[in-house]
Structures are given as structure tokens and as C-alpha cells.
Coordinates of C-alpha atoms and ligand atoms in Angstrom, one line a residue:
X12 CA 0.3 -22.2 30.6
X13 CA 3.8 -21.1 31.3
X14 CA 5.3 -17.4 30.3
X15 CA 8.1 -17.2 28.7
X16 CA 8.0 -13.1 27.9
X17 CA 9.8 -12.2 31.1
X18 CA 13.0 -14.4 30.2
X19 CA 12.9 -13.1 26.5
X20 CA 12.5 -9.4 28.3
X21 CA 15.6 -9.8 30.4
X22 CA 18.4 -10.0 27.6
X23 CA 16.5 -7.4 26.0
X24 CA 17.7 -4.7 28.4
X25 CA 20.8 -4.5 26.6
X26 CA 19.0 -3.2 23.4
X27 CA 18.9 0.7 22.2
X28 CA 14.8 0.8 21.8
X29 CA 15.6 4.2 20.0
X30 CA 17.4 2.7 17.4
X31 CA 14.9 -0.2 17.2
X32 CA 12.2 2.5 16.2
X33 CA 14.5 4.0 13.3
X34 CA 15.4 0.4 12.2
X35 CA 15.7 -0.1 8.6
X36 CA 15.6 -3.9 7.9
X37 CA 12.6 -4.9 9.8
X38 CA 11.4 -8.3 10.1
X39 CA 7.7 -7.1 8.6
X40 CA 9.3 -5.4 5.7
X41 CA 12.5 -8.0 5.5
X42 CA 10.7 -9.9 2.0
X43 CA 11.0 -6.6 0.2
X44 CA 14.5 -6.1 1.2
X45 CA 15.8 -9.1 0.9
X46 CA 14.6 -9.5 -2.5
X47 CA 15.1 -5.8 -3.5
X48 CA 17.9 -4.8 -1.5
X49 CA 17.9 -1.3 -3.7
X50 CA 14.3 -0.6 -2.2
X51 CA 15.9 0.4 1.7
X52 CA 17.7 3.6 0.2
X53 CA 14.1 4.2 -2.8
X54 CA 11.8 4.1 0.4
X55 CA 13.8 6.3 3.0
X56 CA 12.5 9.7 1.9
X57 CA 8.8 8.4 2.4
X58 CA 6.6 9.1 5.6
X59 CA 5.8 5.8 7.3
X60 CA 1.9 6.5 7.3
X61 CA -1.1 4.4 9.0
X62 CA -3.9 3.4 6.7
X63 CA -7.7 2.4 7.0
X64 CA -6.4 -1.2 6.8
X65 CA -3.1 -1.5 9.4
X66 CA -5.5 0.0 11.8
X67 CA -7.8 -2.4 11.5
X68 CA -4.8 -5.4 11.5
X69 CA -3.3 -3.5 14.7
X70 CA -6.7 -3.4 16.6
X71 CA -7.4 -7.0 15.4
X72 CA -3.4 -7.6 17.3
X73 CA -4.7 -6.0 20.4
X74 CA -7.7 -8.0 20.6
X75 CA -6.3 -11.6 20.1
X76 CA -3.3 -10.0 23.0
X77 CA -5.8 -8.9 25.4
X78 CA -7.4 -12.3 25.0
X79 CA -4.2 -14.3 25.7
X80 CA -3.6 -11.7 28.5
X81 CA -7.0 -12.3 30.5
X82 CA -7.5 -15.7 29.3
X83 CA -10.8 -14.4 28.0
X84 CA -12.8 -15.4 24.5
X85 CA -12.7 -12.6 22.0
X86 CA -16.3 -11.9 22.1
X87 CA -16.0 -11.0 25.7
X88 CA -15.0 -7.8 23.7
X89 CA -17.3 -7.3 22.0
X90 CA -18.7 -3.5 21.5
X91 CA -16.0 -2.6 24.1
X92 CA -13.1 -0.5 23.2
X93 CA -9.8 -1.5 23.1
X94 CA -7.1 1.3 22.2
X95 CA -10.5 3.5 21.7
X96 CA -11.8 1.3 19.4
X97 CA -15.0 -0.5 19.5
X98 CA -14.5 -4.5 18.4
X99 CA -17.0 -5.4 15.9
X100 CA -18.9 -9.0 16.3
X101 CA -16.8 -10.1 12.9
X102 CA -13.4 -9.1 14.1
X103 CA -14.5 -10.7 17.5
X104 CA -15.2 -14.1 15.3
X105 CA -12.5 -14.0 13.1
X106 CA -9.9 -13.2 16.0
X107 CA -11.7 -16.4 18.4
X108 CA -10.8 -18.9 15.4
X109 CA -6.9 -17.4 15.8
X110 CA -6.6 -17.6 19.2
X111 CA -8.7 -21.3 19.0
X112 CA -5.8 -22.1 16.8
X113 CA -3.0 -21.2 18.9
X114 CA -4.3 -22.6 21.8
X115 CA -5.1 -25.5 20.3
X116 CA -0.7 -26.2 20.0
X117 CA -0.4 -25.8 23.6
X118 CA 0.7 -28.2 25.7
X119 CA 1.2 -29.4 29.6
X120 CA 4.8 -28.4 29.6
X121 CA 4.5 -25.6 26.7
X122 CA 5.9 -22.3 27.1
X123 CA 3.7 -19.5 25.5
X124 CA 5.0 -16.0 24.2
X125 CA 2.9 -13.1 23.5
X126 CA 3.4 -10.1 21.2
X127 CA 7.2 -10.5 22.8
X128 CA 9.7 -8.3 21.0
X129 CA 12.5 -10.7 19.4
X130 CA 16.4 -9.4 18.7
X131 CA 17.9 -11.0 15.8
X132 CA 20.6 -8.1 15.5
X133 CA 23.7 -10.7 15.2
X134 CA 22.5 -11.3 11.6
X135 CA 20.8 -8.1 10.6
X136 CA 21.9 -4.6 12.0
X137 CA 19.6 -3.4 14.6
X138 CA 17.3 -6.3 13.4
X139 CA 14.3 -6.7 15.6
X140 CA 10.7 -7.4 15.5
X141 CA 7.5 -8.3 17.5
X142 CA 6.2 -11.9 16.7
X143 CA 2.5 -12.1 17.7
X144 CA 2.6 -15.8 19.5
X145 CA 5.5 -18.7 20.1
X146 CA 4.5 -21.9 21.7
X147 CA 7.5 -23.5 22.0
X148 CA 6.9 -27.3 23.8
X149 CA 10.9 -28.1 24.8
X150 CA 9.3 -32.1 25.4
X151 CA 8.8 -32.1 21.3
X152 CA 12.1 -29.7 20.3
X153 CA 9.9 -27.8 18.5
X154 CA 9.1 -24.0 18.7
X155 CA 5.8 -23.0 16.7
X156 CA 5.7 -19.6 15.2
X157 CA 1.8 -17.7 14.9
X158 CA 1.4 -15.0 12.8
X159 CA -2.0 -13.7 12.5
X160 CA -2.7 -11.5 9.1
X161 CA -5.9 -9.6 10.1
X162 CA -5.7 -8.7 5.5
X163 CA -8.3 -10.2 3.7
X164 CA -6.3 -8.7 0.5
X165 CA -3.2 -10.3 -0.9
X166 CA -2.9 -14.4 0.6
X167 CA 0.1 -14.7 2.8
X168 CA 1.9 -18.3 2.2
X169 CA 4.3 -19.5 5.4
X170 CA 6.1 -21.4 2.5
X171 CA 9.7 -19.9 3.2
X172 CA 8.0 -16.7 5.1
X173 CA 11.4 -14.6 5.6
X174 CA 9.5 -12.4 8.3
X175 CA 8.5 -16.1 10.2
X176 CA 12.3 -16.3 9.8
X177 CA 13.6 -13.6 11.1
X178 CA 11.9 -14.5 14.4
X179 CA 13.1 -17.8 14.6
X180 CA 16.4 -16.8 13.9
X181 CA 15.3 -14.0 17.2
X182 CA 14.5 -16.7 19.6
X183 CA 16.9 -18.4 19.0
X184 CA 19.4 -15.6 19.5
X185 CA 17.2 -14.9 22.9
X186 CA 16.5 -18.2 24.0
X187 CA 19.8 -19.9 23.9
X188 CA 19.2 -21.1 27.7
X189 CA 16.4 -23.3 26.6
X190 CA 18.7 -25.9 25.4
X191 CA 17.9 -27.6 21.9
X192 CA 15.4 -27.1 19.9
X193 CA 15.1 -29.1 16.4
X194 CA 12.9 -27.3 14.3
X195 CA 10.3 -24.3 13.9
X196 CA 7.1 -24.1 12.1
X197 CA 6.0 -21.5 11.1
X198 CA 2.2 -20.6 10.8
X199 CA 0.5 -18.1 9.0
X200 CA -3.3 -17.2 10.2
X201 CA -5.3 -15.6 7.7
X202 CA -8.8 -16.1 8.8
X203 CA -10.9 -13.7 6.6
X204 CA -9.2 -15.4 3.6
X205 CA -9.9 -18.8 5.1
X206 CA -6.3 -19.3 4.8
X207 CA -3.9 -21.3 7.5
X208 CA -0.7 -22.3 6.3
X209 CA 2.3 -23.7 8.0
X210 CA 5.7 -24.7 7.1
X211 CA 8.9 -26.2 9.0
X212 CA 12.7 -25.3 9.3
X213 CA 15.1 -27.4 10.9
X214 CA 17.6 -25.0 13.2
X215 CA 20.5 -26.2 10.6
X216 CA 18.3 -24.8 8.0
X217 CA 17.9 -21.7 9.7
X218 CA 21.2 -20.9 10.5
X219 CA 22.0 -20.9 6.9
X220 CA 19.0 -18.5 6.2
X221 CA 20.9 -16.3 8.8
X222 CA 23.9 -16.3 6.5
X223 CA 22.3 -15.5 3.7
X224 CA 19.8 -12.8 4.9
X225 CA 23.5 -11.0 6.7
X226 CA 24.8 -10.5 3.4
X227 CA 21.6 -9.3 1.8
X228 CA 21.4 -7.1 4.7
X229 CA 24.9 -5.5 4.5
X230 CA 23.7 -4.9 0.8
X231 CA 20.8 -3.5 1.6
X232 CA 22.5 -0.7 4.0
X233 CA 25.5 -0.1 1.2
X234 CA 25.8 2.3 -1.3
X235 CA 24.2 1.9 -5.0
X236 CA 22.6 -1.5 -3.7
X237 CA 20.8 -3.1 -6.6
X238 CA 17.1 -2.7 -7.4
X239 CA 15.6 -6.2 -8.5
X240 CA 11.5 -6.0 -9.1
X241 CA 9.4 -8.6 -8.6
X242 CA 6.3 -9.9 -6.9
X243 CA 6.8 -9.9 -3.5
X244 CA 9.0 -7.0 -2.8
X245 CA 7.6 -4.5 -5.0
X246 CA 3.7 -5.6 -3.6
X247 CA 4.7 -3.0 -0.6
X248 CA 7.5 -1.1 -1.5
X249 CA 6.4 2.9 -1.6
X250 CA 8.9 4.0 -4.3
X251 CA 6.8 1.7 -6.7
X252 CA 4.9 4.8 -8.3
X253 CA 8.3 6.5 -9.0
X254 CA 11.0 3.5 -9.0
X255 CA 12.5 3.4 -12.7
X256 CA 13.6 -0.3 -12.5
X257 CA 9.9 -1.5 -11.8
X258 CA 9.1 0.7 -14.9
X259 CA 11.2 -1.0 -17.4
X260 CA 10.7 -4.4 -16.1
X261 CA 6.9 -3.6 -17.0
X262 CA 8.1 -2.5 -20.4
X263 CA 10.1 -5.1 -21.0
X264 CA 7.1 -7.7 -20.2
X265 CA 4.0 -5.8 -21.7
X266 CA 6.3 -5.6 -25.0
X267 CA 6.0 -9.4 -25.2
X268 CA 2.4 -8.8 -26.2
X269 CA 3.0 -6.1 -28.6
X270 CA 3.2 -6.8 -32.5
X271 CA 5.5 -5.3 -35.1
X272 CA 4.6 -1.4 -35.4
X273 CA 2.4 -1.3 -38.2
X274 CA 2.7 0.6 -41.4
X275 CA 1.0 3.8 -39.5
X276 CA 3.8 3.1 -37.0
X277 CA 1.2 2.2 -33.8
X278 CA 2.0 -0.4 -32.2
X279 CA -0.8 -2.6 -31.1
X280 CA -1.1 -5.6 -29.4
X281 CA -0.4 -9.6 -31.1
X282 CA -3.6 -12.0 -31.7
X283 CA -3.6 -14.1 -28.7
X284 CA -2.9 -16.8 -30.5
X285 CA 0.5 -15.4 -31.4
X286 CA 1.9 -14.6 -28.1
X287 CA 4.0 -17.7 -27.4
X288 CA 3.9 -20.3 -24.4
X289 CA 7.1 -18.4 -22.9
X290 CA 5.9 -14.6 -23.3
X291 CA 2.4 -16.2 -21.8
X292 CA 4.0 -17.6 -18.7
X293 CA 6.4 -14.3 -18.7
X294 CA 3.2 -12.1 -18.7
X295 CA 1.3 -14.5 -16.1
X296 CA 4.0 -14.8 -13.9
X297 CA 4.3 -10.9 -13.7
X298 CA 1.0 -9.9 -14.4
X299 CA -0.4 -9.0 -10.0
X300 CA 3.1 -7.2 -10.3
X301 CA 2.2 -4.9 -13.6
X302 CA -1.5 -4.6 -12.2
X303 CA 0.1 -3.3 -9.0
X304 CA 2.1 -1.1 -10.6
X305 CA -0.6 0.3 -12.9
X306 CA -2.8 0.5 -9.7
X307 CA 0.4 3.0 -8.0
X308 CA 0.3 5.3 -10.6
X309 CA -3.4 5.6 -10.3
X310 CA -3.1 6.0 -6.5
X311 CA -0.8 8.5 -6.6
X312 CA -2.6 10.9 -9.5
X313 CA -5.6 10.3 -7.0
X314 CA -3.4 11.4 -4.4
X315 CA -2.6 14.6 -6.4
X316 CA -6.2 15.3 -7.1
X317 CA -7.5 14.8 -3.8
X318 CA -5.6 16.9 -1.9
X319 CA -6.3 19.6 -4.3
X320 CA -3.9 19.4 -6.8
X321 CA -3.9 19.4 -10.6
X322 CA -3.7 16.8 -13.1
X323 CA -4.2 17.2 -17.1
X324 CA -7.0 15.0 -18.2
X325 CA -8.8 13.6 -14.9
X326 CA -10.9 14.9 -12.5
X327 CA -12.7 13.7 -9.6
X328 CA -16.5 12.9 -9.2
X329 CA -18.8 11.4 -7.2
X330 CA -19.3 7.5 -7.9
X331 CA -22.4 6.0 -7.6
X332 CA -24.7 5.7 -4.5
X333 CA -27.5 4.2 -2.6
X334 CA -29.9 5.5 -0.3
X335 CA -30.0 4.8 3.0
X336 CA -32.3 5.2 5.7
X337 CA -32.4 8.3 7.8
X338 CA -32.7 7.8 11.8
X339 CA -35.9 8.3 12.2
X340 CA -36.9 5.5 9.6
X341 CA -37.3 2.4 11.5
X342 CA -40.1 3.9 14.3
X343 CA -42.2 5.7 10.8
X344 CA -41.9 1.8 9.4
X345 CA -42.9 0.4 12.5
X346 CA -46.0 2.9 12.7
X347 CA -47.3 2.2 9.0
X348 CA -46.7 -1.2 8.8
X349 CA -46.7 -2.8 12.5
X350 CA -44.2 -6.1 12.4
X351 CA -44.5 -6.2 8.6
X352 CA -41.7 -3.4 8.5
X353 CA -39.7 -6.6 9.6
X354 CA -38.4 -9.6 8.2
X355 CA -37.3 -12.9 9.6
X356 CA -33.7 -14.3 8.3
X357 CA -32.3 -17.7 9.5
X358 CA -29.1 -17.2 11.4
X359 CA -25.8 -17.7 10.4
X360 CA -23.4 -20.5 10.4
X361 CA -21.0 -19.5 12.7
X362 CA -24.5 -17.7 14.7
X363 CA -25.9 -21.8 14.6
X364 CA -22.6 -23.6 15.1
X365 CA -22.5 -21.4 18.9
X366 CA -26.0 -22.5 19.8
X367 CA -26.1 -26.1 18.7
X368 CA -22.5 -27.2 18.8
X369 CA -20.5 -28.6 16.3
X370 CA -21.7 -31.9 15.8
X371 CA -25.5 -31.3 15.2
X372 CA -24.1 -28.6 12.7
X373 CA -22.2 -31.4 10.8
X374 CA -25.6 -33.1 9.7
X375 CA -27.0 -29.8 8.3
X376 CA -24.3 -28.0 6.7
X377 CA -21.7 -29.1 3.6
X378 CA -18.6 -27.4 2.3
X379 CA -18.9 -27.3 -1.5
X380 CA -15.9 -27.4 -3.6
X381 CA -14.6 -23.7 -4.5
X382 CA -14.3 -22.5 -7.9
X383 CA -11.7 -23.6 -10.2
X384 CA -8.9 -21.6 -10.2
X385 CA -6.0 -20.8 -12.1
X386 CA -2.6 -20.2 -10.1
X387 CA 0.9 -20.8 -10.5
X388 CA 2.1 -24.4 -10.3
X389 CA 4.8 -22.6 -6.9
X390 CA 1.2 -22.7 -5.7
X391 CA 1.4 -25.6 -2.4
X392 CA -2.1 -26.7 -3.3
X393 CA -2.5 -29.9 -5.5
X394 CA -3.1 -29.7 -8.7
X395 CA -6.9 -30.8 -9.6
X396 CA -7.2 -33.4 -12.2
X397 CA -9.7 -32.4 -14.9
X398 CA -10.7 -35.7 -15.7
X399 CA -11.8 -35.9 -12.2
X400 CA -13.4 -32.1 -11.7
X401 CA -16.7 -33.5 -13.1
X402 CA -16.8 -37.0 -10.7
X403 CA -16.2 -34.3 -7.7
X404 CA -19.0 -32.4 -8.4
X405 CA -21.4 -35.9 -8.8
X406 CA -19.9 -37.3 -5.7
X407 CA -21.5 -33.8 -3.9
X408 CA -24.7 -33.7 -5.4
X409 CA -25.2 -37.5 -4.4
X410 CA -24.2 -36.1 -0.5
X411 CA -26.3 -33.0 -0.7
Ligands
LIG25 S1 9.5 -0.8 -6.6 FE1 10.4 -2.8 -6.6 S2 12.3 -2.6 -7.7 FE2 11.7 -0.6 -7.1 S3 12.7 -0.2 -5.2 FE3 10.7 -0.9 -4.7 S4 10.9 -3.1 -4.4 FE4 12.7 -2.4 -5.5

């Protein structure tokens, strides 16, 4: 496996690594301000703030690096701490099937980069970002892009992935001396959403990204830039509690599902089956978006109340609860009931898969189709044929 950090580190003398911390158009946050180039001057007041869940994606990072690093298996980490962190047997699992993944594109003449800091400052101003892995195999003219999303929240598509773009668009701009390459792909690794998704851009393709992302960039930084909601960049964006544009596009959707005011002037909402085909699909398209928004204002009246503020007309109390064992339970179980205080379990898949090896476990285990799902036709998967939902589900019981 050959390195190619060093080479990207060189040109990168040249870059102020102050001004990269201050940066306002990352690469991680480039899909909100692309799309909302407004949201750059609505988030600058806010305190960039770690929660529960990026500390669990940036431990997850510093596993799968470590790994690459040593050229160790994640569960060589296992209960060990990494950044004084211990690493759990799941994130040890879920982290392997990433790293199984990139490896799995090298190649004999394949040049690996790791967590390598990319510079794509001659489209966006002081544009830079840190890719997680590049395998780039000059034999093929191909570079292949990994980024692993530790999140098992919102699903992360590499379908036009503006972030995956960015660092392209940053190798490229580092790696001129490479020669030619024809194409990236980007991958998106989402293991604990079972989700892998890759997509290609040619460099022609790319390039004219680049031209369109410096203009939305120079809008982003000017004055008055415009504040456009939607999905993707308000999912994020920390001015969504407060941001007045988000509000009446809300308005303006939930008002397709609102009747005439009635004679006692309240409005309530239509029949279902008077809300038309175009204010459903208005309402459908929009409706993570409202739910988010409606999930803001929540977060931010619990904010209020937990830090021991006021608000009319809630309070906080304590939800429900289970009991749990204390300490000293498991030796009082063991003393009354002797090895009835225990139960046997069969392992796990992924527990059985390790002892017996892939190919016993293909006679024993089955992957059953998921439940149907409604999403929107964007959606890359194919569309399931009804008339065919029921034959499926005979074909598997036949197998089974
Ligand atoms: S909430 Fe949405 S519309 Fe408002 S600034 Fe943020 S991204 Fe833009």
C-alpha cells in the first residue's frame, strides 16, 4: 500500500491553518450553504458545540484511522481507549465492515490517503476539508472517495454529495502532479443504517461543479445573501428555531391543508380527501422539513427549561423508567438460584459469521425483504412493482 499523505502535506505548507479553523464554507457544511447561501451570515452568531452524537462519529473516525495507521482490525481495539475513549464491541463491528470496504478498492499500484486535509481554496475562499479515505489507482484513472457517516439518523445518499465534491475538486487542486485522472466516485459508508452508496463524476463534470459552487460561495460571503429553505440545508442549519424564512415556507405549506375558516372563524384542517394530488406531494415533499422544524422549536423551549429558565405552559418531569439491577445483584442471584440465575442465548450473526466463516453461514441464514416503504420517486432505489410484492414474498417462504 502506497502513501500518498506526505505529497498532499507538502503543498499544504503554503496554507494559513488559522484561517482554516475560522473557515466559513466548509466542505462538511458546504450542502447547507450552497443551497441556502443566506444561512452563513443566520449561523455566525451561534457557538459551534459538540454533541452526544459528533463525539461518537469523531471517536468512530479515530478508530477506522488508527486502523489504517497500524494496519490492525478494529476489534484489536476493543475496550482500549482511543482519545480517552473506550471502543465498544459495536463500534469495533461497525467500523471493521468500513475499513473491509475500503480496503477491499485497493489495489497493487493504488495510492491510499488517510484523514489527509484537502485545499480546494481556488473555488471557495479558504475552502478546505479533511476527507476520511482516497484510493486513487492512476492504472484505472480513477480516484475513489470514502466517507464514513458513523449517524444511524438521517440516510446520507452520495447521489451528487456536494461535500464528496468539494474534495474531489481538493485533490485535484493538490494532486495536479499525478497526471490524469478521469473520474471520481464517490462513496458514502453508513454502516449502522446498512447503507453504502456510491456515485461517479467525470473531472469535466467536476470542473463545472467548481464553477457553480464559486459563485454560490461569493454569495454566500456577500451582504443580504438570500435565505432559500429546504430539506437539505435547513436539516443542520442552527438558525432553524429562529430563521423567519423557514417559518413562512412552513406556513405557506401547512396552509395547503387548512379549510376555509368556518363560520366561528377557526380554521381547521380539509377532509383528506379534499387536499389535492399537488398540495399532497407539496406537503410530502416538505413534510421531514416541517417535522424538523417543529422538532427546533421544541429543542430550543427544552433548552430554556433545562438550564433553568422559564417558559409559560410547560414544565419538565421525569419520563418513564425501568429498574435496574444494583451491583451487588448478580452474586445474591447466583447464591439463590445457582446457574438458574442464568440463561443461555444463541450468538449473534455477526458473533457466528466470525467463528464459522462466511460460507457455512450462507446455508443457515436468509435476508428477508424489508418493509414496504414509501419514499420519494428522487429516491435511487427501484421502484417495487405491486403486482409483484406478493410473488416476492412466496418465492421466500418456498427458500425458507
Ligand atoms: S433555517 Fe434554512 S432557510 Fe433559514 S437560514 Fe438556515 S438553511 Fe437557510
Amino acid at each position: 500500500m502506497k502513501l500518498g499523505n506526505d505529497k498532499m502535506k507538502a503543498k499544504k505548507e503554503e496554507i494559513n491553518h488559522e484561517k482554516r479553523k475560522h473557515a466559513l464554507l466548509s466542505a462538511s457544511g458546504s450542502s447547507r450553504w450552497i443551497n441556502c447561501p443566506g444561512s452563513v451570515e443566520a449561523e455566525k452568531n451561534y457557538p459551534r458545540t459538540e454533541t452526544e452524537f459528533s463525539k461518537e462519529g469523531t471517536l468512530a473516525h479515530e478508530l477506522a484511522d488508527n486502523c489504517f495507521k497500524k494496519g490492525k482490525d478494529a476489534d484489536s481495539f476493543i475496550g482500549k481507549r482511543i482519545t480517552g475513549e473506550i471502543i465498544s464491541k459495536d463500534m469495533a463491528r461497525y467500523v471493521q465492515e468500513y475499513i473491509d470496504y475500503v480496503r477491499s478498492h485497493e489495489t497493487k499500484d493504488s495510492i491510499f490517503f488517510g484523514e489527509a486535509e484537502v485545499d480546494f481554496s481556488h473555488v471557495v475562499p479558504e475552502g478546505f476539508g479533511t476527507l476520511d479515505n482516497a484510493v486513487l489507482i492512476p492504472s484505472q484513472r480513477i480516484c475513489h472517495i470514502f466517507d464514513l457517516k458513523y449517524g444511524a439518523g438521517v440516510l446520507v445518499s452520495a447521489f451528487e454529495n456536494t461535500q464528496g465534491q468539494l474534495y474531489a475538486l481538493g485533490i485535484l487542486n493538490d494532486l495536479g502532479w499525478l497526471g490524469d485522472i478521469d473520474k471520481f466516485r464517490i462513496h458514502i459508508f453508513q454502516p449502522r443504517k446498512e447503507n453504502i452508496s456510491y456515485w461517479d463524476i467525470t473531472v469535466e463534470e467536476l470542473n463545472q461543479f467548481g464553477k457553480y459552487v464559486e459563485e454560490r460561495a461569493a454569495l454566500a460571503l456577500s451582504k443580504n445573501a438570500p435565505r432559500i429553505p429546504g430539506e437539505k440545508q435547513c436539516e443542520w442549519c442552527m438558525d432553524k428555531a429562529n430563521c423567519k424564512a423557514l417559518s413562512k415556507f412552513t406556513e405557506n405549506i401547512i396552509m395547503a391543508a387548512f379549510d376555509e375558516v368556518d363560520e366561528e372563524q377557526e380554521e381547521i384542517f380539509k377532509p383528506v380527501e379534499k387536499i389535492s394530488d399537488k398540495e399532497k406531494k407539496l406537503i410530502l415533499d416538505n413534510k421531514d422539513l416541517i417535522i424538523s422544524f417543529f422538532n427546533s422549536i421544541e429543542k430550543d423551549v427544552y433548552d430554556r427549561l433545562i438550564t433553568g429558565g422559564e417558559f409559560k405552559g410547560m414544565k419538565l418531569v421525569y419520563g418513564k423508567s425501568y429498574r435496574v439491577f444494583k451491583p451487588n445483584a448478580e452474586a445474591f442471584l447466583k447464591k439463590e438460584l445457582g446457574s438458574e440465575a442464568y440463561e443461555k442465548k444463541l450468538i449473534g450473526i455477526t458473533e457466528a459469521e466470525k467463528r464459522i466463516g462466511k460460507k457455512k453461514m450462507a446455508k443457515i441464514t436468509n435476508k428477508p425483504l424489508g418493509k414496504l416503504t414509501m419514499v420519494k420517486s428522487t429516491d435511487p432505489r427501484k421502484a417495487v412493482v405491486v403486482e409483484d410484492v406478493a410473488d416476492n414474498f412466496e418465492d421466500l417462504d418456498d427458500e425458507l
